[in-house]
Coordinates of C-alpha atoms in Angstrom, one line a residue:
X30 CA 80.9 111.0 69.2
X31 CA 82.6 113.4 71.2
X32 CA 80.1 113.1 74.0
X33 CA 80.3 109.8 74.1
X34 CA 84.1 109.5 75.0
X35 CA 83.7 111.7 77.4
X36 CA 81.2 109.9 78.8
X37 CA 83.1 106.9 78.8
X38 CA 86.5 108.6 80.3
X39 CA 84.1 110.0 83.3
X40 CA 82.8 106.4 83.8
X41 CA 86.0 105.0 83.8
X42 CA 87.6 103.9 87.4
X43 CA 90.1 105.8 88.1
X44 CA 92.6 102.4 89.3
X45 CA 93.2 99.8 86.9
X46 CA 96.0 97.7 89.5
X47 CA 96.6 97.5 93.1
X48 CA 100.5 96.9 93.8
X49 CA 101.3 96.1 96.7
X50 CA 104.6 95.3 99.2
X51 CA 104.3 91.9 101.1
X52 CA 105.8 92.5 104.7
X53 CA 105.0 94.7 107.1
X54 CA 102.0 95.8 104.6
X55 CA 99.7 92.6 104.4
X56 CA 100.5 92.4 107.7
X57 CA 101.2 94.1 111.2
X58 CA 105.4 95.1 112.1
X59 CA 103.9 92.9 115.7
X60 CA 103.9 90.1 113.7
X61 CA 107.8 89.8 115.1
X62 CA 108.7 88.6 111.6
X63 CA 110.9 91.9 110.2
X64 CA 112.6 92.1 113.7
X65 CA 113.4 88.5 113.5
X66 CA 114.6 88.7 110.0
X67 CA 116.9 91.8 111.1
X68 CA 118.4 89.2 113.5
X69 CA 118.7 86.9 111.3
X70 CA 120.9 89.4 108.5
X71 CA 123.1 89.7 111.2
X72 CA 123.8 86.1 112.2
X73 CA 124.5 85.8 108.2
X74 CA 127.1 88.7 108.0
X75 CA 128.8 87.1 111.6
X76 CA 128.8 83.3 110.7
X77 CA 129.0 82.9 107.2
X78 CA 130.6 86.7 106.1
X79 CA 133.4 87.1 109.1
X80 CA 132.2 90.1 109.7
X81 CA 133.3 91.4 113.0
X82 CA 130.3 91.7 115.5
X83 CA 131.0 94.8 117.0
X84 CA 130.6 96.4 113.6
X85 CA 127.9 94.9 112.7
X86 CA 124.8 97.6 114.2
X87 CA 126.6 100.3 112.2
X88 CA 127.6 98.2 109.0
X89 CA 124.3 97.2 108.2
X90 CA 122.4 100.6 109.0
X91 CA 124.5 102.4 106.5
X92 CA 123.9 99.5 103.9
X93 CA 120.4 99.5 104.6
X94 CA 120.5 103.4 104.7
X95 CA 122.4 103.6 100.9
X96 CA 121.4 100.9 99.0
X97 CA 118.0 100.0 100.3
X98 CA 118.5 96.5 101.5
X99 CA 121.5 95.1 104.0
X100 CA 121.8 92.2 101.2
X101 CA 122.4 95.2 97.9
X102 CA 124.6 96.7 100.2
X103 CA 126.9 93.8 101.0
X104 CA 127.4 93.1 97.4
X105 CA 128.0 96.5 96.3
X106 CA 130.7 97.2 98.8
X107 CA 132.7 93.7 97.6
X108 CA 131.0 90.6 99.6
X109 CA 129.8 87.3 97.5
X110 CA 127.8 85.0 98.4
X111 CA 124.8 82.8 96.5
X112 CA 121.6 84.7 96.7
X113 CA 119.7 81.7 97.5
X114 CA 122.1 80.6 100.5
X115 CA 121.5 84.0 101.3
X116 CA 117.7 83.9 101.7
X117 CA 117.4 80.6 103.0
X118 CA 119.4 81.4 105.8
X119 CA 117.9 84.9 106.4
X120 CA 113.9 83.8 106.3
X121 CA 114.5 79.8 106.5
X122 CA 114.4 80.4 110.3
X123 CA 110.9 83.1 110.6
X124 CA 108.2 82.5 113.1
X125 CA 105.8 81.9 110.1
X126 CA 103.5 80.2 112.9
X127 CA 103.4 83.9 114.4
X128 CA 101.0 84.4 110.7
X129 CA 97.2 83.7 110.8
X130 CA 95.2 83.4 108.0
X131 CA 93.3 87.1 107.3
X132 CA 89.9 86.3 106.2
X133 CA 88.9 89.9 106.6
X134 CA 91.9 91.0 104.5
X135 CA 90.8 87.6 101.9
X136 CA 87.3 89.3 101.8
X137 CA 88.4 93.1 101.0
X138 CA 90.5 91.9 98.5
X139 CA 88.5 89.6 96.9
X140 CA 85.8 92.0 96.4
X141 CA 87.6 94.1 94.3
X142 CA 86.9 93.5 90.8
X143 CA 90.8 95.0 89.8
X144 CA 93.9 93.3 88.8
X145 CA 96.2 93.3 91.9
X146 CA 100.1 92.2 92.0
X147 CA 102.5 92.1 95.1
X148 CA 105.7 93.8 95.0
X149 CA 108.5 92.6 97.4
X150 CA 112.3 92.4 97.5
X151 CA 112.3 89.2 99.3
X152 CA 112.6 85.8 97.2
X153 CA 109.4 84.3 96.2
X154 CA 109.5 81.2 98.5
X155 CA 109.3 83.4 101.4
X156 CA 106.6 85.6 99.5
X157 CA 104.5 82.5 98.7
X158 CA 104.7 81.2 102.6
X159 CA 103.5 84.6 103.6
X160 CA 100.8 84.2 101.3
X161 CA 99.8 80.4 102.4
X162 CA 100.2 81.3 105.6
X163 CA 97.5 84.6 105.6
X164 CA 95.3 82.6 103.4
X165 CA 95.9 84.7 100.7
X166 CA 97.2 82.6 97.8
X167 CA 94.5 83.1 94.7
X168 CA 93.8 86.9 95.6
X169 CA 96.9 88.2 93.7
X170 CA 97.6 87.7 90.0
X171 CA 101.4 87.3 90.1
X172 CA 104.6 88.5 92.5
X173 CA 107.2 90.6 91.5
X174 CA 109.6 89.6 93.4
X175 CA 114.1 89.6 94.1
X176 CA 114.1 86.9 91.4
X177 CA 112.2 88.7 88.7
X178 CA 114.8 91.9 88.8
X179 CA 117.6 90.0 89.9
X180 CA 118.0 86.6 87.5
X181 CA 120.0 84.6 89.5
X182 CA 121.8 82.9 86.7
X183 CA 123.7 85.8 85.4
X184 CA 126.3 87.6 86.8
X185 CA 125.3 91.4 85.9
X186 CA 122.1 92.5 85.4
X187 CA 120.5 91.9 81.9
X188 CA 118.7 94.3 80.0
X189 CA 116.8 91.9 77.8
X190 CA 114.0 91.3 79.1
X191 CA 112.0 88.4 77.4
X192 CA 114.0 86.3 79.8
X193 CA 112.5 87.7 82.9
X194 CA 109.3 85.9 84.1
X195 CA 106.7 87.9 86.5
X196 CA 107.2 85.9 88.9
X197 CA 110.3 83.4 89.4
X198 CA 113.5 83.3 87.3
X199 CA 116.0 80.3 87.0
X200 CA 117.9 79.2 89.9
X201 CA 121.8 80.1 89.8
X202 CA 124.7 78.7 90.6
X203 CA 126.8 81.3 93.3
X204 CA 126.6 84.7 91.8
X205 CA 130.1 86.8 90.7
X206 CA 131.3 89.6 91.7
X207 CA 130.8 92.4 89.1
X208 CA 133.1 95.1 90.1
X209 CA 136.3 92.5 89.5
X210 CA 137.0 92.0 93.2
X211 CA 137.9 88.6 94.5
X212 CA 135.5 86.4 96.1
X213 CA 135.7 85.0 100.0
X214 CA 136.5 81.5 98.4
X215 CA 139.8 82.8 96.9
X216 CA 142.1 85.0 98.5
X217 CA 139.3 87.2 100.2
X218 CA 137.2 89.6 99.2
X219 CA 138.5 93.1 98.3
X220 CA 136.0 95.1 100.6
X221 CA 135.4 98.9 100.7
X222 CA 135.2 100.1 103.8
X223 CA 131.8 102.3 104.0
X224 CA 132.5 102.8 107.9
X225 CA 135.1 104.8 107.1
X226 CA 133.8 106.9 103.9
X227 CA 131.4 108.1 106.3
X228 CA 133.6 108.7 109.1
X229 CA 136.2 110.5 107.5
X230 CA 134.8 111.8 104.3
X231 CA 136.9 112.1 101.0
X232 CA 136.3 113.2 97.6
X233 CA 137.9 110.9 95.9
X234 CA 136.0 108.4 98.2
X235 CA 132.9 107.1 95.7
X236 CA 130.7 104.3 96.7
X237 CA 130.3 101.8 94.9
X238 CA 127.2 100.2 93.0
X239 CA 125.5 97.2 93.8
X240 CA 124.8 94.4 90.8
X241 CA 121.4 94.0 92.6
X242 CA 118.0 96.4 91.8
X243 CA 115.5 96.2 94.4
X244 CA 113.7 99.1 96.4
X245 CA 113.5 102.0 97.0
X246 CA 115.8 102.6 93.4
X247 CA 113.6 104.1 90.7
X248 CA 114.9 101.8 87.9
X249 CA 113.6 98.9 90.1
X250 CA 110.3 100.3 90.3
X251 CA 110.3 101.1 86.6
X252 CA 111.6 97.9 85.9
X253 CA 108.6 96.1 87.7
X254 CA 106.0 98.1 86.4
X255 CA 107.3 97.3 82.9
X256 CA 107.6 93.7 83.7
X257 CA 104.0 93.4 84.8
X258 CA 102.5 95.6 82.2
X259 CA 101.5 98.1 85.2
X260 CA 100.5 101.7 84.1
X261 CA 101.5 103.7 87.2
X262 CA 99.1 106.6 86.6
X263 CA 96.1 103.5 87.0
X264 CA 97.6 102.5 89.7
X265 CA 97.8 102.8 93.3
X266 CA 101.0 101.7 95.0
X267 CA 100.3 100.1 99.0
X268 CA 104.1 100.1 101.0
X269 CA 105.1 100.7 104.7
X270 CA 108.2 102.2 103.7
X271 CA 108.1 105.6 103.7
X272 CA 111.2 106.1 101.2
X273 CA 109.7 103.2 98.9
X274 CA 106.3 105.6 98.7
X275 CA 108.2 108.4 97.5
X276 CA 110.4 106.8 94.8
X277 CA 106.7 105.3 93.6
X278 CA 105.4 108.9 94.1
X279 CA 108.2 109.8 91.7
X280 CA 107.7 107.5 89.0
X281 CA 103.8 108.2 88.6
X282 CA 102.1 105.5 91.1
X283 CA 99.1 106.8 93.2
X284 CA 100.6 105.5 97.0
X285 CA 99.2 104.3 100.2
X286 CA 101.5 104.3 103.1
X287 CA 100.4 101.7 105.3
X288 CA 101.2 101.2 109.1
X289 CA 100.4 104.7 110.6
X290 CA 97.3 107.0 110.1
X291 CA 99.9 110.0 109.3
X292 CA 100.2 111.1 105.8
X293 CA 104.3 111.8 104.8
X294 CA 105.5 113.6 102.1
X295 CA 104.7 111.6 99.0
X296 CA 101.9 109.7 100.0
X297 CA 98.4 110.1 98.8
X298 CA 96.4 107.8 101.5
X299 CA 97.8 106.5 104.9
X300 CA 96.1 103.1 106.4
X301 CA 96.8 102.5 110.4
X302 CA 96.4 98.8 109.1
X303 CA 95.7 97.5 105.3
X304 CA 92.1 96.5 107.0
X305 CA 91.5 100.7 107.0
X306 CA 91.4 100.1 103.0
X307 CA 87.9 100.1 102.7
X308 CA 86.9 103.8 105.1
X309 CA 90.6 105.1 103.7
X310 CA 89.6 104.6 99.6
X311 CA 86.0 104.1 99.4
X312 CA 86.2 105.0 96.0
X313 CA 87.4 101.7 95.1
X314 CA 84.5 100.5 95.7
X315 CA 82.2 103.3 94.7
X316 CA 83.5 102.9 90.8
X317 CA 81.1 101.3 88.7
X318 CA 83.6 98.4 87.8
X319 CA 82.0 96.1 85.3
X320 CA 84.0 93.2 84.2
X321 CA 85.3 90.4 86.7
X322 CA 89.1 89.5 87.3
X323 CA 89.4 85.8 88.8
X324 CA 93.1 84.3 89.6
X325 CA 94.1 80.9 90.3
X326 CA 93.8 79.3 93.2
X327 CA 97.2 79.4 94.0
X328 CA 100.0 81.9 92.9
X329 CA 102.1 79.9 90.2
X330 CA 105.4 80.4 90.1
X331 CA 105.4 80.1 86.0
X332 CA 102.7 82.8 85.4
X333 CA 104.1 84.9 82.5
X334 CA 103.6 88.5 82.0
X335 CA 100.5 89.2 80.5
X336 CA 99.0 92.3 78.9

């Protein structure tokens, strides 16, 4: 009997999930669509924020820098505004069009026989156009995406989570500020001023949190593999971030940095484009993977977590 679980771990593929981020990942930074959206961020903290202009280049590296998006970083240092306003302004306006479909990408994919799951901090209408628009809609199982960490409909983040779907959360009203400042639509919000803390550092100087969870933070990464039912030693992890590989490095997850042929700290496998997958991890394919996993045709945005 011994023998024969033995036998049975050896024969046993080493991945049971691929996980991977959406932009920049599934397809090439050329695309124009992250330097686009960077504009875009900007326009949002000018026209609908007041944020002065001239401040704006060195603002939003520093949120970007600390808190791993520009949009966690505006809320933690005092701004409010409704996360959907927010997104629809900031990828309503893309060059989607500039997105082909990938049937090379549709047929690596698909002939992988192993549960696979996207991971982005962008909302899932813009994940599910990027998806259309590559022809890649039934090759996922679900998307973890801003709405499955961040429920819009509550004001601090909840730590119950049979109310958070896998993919899609109730749409909110305007979320509240958490840290008891006031809000733009009052009497202004009470912002701190990270320009300065770095400038002229204090002790007494802390920055403050931000209500949202999204990458690079640990917890988020946690939190989504818990979500999903993702075992992060089965798993390998595909991102072009090189700080998002390394917080999944640190959390268990097998990771693929994807975008440069250069391994980095923390990453196991490096991809000059996600169509290297193949010559990169051949063992994917060399495992003797017996059962089938077939998805929907589409994504839908009411799959549950499953087991």
């Amino acid at each position: 009997m011994e023998f024969d679980d033995r036998y049975l771990q050896a024969q046993r593929p080493k991945y049971d999930c691929l996980l991977f981020d959406l932009d920049d990942t599934l397809y090439p930074f050329s695309s124009g669509i992250a330097a686009a959206c960077g504009q875009n961020i900007k326009d949002y903290m000018v026209e609908n924020l007041g944020i002065d202009k001239s401040k704006i280049a060195e603002l939003g590296n520093l949120l970007y820098k600390n808190y791993g998006t520009t949009m966690a970083g505006l809320r933690a240092i005092g701004y409010d505004f409704d996360y959907d306003e927010y997104h629809n302004y900031v990828h309503g306006r893309l060059p989607y069009d500039n997105l082909k479909p990938d049937p090379v990408l549709r047929s690596l994919l698909l002939s992988l026989p192993i549960r696979k799951v996207i991971f982005t901090n962008a909302d899932k209408v813009h994940a599910l156009k990027v998806l259309a628009k590559l022809g890649l809609e039934d090759c996922f199982e679900g998307i973890i995406c801003f709405e499955t960490l961040n429920p819009t409909h509550k004001s601090t983040i909840s730590d119950d989570e049979d109310d958070i779907e896998f993919i899609g959360s109730v749409p909110a009203a305007t979320a509240t500020t958490t840290n008891g400042s006031s809000t733009a639509a009052s009497n202004g919000p009470q912002i701190f001023d990270i320009i300065g803390h770095f400038a002229q550092p204090n002790p007494s100087s802390i920055l403050p949190k931000t209500p949202i969870i999204c990458k690079p933070s640990e917890t988020a990464i946690e939190r989504a593999l818990e979500i999903a039912n993702i075992n992060p030693q089965r798993t390998l992890f595909f991102e072009d971030s090189v700080r998002n590989i390394q917080a999944g490095k640190r959390v268990g997850l097998y990771t693929v940095l994807v975008g440069t042929s250069q391994r980095v700290k923390g990453a196991d496998y490096a991809l000059e484009s996600i169509h290297n997958l193949r010559e990169a991890v051949p063992e994917l394919w060399e495992a003797d993977i017996k059962s089938e996993v077939n998805y929907p045709r589409k994504v839908s945005r009411e799959t549950p977590v499953t087991a």
